[in-house]
mmCIF file of C-alpha atoms in Angstrom:
data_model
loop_
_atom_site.group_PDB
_atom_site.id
_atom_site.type_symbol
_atom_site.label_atom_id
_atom_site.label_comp_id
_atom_site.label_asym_id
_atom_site.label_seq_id
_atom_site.Cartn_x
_atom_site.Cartn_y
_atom_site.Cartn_z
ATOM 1 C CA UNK Q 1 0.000 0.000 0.000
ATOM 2 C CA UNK Q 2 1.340 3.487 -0.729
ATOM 3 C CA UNK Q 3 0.165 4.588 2.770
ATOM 4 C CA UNK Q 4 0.084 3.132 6.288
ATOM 5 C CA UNK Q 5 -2.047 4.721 9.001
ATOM 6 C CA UNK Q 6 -0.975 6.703 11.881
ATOM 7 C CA UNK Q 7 -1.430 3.283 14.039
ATOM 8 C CA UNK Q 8 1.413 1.474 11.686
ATOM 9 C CA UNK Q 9 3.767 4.805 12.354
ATOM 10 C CA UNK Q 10 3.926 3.569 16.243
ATOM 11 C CA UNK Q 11 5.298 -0.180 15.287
ATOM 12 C CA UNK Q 12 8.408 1.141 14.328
ATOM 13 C CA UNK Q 13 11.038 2.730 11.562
ATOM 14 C CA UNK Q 14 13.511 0.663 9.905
ATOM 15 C CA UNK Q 15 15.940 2.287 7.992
ATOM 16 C CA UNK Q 16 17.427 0.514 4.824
ATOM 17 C CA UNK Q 17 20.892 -0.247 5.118
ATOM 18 C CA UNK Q 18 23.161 1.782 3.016
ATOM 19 C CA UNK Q 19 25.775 0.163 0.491
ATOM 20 C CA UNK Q 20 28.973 1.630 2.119
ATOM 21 C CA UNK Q 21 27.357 1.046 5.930
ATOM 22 C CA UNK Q 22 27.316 -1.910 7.885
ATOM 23 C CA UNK Q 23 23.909 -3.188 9.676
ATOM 24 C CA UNK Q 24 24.023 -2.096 13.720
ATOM 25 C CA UNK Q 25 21.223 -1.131 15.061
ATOM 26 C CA UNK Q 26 21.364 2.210 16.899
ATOM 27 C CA UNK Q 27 20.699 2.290 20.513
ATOM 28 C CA UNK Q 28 20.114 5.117 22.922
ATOM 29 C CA UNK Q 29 21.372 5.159 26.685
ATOM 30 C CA UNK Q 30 20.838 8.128 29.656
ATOM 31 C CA UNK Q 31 23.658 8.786 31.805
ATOM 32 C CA UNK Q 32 23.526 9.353 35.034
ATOM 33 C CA UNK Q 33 22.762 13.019 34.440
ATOM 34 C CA UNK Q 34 20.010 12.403 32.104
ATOM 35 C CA UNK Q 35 21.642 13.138 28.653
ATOM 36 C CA UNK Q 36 20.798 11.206 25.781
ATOM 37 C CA UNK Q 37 23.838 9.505 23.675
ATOM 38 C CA UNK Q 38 22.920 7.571 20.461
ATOM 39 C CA UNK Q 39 25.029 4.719 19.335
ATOM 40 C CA UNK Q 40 25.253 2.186 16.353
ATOM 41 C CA UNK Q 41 25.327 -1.323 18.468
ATOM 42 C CA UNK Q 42 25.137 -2.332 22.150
ATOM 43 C CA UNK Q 43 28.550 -2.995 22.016
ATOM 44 C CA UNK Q 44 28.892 -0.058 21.726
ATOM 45 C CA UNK Q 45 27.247 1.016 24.798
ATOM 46 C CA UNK Q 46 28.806 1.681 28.036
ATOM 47 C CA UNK Q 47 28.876 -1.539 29.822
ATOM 48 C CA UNK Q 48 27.252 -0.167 33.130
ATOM 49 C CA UNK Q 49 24.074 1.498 30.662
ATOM 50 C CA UNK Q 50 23.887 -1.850 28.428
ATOM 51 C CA UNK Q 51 21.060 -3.138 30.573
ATOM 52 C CA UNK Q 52 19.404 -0.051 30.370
ATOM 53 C CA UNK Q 53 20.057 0.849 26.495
ATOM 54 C CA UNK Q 54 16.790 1.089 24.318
ATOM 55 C CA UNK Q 55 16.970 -0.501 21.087
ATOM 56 C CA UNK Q 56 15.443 2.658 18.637
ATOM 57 C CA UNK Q 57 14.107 0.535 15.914
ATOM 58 C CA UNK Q 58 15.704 1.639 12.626
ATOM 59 C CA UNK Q 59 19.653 1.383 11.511
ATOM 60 C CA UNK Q 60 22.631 3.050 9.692
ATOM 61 C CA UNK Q 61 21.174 6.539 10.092
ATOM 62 C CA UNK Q 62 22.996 8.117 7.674
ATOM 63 C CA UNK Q 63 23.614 11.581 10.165
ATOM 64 C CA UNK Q 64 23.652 11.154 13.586
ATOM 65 C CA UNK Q 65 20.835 12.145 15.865
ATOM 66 C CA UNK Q 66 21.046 15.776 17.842
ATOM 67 C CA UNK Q 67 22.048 14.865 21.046
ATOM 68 C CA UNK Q 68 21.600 17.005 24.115
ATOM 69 C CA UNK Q 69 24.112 19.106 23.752
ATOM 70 C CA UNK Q 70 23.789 20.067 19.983
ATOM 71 C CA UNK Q 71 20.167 20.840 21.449
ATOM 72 C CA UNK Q 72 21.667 23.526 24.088
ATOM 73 C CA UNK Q 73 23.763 25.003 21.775
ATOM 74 C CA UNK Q 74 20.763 25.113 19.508
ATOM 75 C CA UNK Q 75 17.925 26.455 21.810
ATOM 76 C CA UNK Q 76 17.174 30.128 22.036
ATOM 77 C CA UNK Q 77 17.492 31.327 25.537
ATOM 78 C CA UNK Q 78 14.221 32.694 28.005
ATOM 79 C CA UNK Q 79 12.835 29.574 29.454
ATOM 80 C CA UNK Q 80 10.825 26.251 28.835
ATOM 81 C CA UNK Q 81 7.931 26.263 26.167
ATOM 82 C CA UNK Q 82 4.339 25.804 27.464
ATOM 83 C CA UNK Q 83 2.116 23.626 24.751
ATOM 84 C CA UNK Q 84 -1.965 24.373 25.159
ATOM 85 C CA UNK Q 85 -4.093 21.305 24.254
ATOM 86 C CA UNK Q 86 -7.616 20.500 25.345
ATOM 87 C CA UNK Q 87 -7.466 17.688 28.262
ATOM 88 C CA UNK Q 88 -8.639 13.968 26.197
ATOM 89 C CA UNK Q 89 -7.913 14.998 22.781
ATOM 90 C CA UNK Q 90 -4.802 15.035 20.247
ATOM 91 C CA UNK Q 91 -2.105 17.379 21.088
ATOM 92 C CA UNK Q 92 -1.735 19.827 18.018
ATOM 93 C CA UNK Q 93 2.065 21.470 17.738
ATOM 94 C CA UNK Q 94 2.934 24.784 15.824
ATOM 95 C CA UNK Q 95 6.474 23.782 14.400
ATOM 96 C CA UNK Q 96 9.106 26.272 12.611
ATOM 97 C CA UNK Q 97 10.846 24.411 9.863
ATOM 98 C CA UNK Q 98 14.111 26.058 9.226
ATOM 99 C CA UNK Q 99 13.729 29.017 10.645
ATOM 100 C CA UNK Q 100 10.475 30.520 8.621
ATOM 101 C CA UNK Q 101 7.975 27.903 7.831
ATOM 102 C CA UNK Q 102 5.687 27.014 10.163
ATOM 103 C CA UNK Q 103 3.465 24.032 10.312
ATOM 104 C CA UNK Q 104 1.705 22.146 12.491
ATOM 105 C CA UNK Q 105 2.639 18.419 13.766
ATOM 106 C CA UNK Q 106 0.962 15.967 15.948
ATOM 107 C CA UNK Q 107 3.004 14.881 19.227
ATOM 108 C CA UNK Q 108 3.367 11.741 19.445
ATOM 109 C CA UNK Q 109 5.849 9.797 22.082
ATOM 110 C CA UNK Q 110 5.460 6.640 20.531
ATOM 111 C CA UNK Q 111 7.148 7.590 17.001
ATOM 112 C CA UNK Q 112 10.965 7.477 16.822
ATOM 113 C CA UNK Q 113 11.164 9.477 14.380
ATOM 114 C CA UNK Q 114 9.387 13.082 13.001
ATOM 115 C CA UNK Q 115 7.377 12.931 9.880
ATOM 116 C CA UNK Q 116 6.598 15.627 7.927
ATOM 117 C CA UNK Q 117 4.436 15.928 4.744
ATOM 118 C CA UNK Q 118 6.636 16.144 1.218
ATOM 119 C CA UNK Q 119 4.741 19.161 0.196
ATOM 120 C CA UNK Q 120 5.003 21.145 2.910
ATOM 121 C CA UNK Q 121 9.254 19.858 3.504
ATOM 122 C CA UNK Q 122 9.129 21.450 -0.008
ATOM 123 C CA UNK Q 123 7.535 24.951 0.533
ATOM 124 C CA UNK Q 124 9.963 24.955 3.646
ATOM 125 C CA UNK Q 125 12.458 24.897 1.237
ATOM 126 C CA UNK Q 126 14.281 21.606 2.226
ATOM 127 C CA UNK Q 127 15.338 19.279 -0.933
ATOM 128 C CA UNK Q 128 13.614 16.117 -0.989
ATOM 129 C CA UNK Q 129 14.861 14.788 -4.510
ATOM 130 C CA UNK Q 130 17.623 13.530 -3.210
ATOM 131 C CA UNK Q 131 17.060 11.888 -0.098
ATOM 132 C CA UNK Q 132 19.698 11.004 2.605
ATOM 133 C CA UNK Q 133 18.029 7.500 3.095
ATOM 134 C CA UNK Q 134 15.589 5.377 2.633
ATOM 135 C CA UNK Q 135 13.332 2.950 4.591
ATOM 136 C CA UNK Q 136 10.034 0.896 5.610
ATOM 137 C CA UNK Q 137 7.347 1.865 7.303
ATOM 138 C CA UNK Q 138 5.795 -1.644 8.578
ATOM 139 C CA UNK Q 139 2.553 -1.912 10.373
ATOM 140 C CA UNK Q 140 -0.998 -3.231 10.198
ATOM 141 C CA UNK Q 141 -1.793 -2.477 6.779
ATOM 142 C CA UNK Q 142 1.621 -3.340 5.043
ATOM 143 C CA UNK Q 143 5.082 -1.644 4.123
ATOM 144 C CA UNK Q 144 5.054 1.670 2.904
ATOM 145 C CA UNK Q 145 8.525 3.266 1.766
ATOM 146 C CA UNK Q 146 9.922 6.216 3.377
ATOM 147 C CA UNK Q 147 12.979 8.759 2.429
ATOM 148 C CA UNK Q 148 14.899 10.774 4.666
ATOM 149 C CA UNK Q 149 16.127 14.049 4.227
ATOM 150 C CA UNK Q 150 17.642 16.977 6.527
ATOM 151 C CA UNK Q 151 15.970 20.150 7.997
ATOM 152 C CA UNK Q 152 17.947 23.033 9.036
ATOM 153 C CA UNK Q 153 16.424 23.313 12.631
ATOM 154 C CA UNK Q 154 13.196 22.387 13.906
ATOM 155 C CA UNK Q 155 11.338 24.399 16.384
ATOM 156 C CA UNK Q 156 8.796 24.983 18.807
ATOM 157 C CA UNK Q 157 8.701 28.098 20.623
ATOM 158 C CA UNK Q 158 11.896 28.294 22.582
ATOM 159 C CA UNK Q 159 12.795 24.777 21.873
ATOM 160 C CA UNK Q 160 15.012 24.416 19.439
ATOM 161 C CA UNK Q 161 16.887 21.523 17.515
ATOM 162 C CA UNK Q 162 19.676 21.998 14.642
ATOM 163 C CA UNK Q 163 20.004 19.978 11.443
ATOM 164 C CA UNK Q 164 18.435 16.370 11.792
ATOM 165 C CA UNK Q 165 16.949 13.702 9.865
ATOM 166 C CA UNK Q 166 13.074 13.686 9.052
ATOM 167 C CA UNK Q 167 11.194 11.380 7.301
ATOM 168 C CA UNK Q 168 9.442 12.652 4.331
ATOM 169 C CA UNK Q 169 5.892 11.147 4.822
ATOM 170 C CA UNK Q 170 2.480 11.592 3.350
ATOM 171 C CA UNK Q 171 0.268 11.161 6.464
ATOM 172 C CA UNK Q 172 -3.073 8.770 5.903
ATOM 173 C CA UNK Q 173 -6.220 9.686 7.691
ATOM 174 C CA UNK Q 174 -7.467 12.736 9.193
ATOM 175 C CA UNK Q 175 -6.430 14.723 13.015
ATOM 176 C CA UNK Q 176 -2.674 14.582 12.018
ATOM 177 C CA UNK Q 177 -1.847 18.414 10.983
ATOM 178 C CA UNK Q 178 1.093 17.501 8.375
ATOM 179 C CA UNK Q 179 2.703 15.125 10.276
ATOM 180 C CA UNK Q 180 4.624 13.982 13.603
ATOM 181 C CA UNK Q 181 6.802 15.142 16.138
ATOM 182 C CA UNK Q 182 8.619 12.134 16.834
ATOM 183 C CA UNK Q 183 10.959 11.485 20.066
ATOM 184 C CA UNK Q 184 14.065 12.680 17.949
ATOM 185 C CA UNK Q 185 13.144 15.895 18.559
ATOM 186 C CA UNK Q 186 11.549 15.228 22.354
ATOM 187 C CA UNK Q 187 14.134 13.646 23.734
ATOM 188 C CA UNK Q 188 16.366 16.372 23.541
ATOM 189 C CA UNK Q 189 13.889 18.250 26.243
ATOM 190 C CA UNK Q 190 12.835 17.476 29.333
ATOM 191 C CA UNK Q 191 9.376 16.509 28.853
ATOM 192 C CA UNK Q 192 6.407 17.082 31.493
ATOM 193 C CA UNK Q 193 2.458 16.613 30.934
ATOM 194 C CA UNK Q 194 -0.402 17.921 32.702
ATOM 195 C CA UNK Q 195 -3.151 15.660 31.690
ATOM 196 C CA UNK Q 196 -5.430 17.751 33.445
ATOM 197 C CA UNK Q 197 -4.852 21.379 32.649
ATOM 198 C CA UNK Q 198 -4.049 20.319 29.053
ATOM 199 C CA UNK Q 199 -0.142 21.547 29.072
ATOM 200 C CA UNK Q 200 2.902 19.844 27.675
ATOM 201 C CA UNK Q 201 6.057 21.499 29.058
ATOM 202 C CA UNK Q 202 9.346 21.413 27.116
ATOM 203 C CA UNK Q 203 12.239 22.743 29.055
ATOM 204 C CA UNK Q 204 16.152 22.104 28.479
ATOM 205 C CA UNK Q 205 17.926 19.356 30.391
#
């Protein structure tokens, strides 16, 4: 199928292996003060985080994922960024692509990765002829094919990420905006939801 729903996005990414790159998987372990570090292998995890590492679904990513501090360095300065959403329903994000587009994505902690719609990558002005990658979407309904190409800098409000991968993805169904924030752009934040009064809270680490 040319499409897979939202649903299929949650099972998981898998890149395709590159010709020149070899096939580990790429793992992500916290320290013990709470930064991120993104690796290709569990061997090549610190031994004392192995048992802790979390397998990210996907492999040979052809750039390597903003870590924590590339996010710092990144982030405009004057505090965390509050996100309004109504309590029980989808939480709607206004993104900046590359400094002057802006769009809006669906948050969503169970993708790895952000998707954002072809056509609006495009009128961001990001290149997606020749992508960086490709891959699978697999899920429910079947494989779907995916490229990869690089933004400039995602952001939302003060939060701030530099250049990273995103998958260039036609969204099927409805209540999506024009696409996903994934957790490689979350994780870079520390992360805090009130279920109640409707706010997502992303402040630096």
């Amino acid at each position: 199928m040319r499409r897979a729903t939202v649903v299929a996005l949650t099972l998981g990414v898998v890149l395709a292996a590159l010709p020149q790159a070899g096939r580990a998987e790429i793992f992500r372990y916290t320290d013990e003060r709470g930064q991120n570090s993104y690796v290709e292998g569990l061997e090549n995890v610190p031994e004392r985080y192995r048992s802790v590492a979390v397998p990210m679904g996907f492999r040979n990513v052809p750039l390597p994922l903003p870590t924590t501090k590339d996010a710092a360095a990144a982030a405009r300065p004057g505090g965390p960024t509050l996100i309004k959403y109504t309590p029980g329903q989808r939480i709607m994000v206004d993104v900046k692509i590359n400094g002057s587009f802006n769009t809006q994505l669906l948050l969503d902690t169970g993708a790895d990765r952000t998707m954002i719609s072809p056509r609006v990558l495009t009128a961001a002005g990001v290149s997606i002829a020749k992508p960086v990658a490709t891959g699978q979407i697999t899920g429910v309904t079947g494989t779907d094919k995916i490229n990869y190409v690089v933004v400039d800098s995602l952001e939302v409000g003060e939060a701030k990420v530099g250049k990273m991968p995103v998958g260039s993805y036609e969204l099927a169904g409805t209540g999506t905006g024009d696409g996903l924030l994934g957790r490689d752009f979350l994780d870079q934040f520390k992360m805090t939801v009130d279920a109640t009064k409707g706010e997502v809270t992303l402040a630096p680490k």
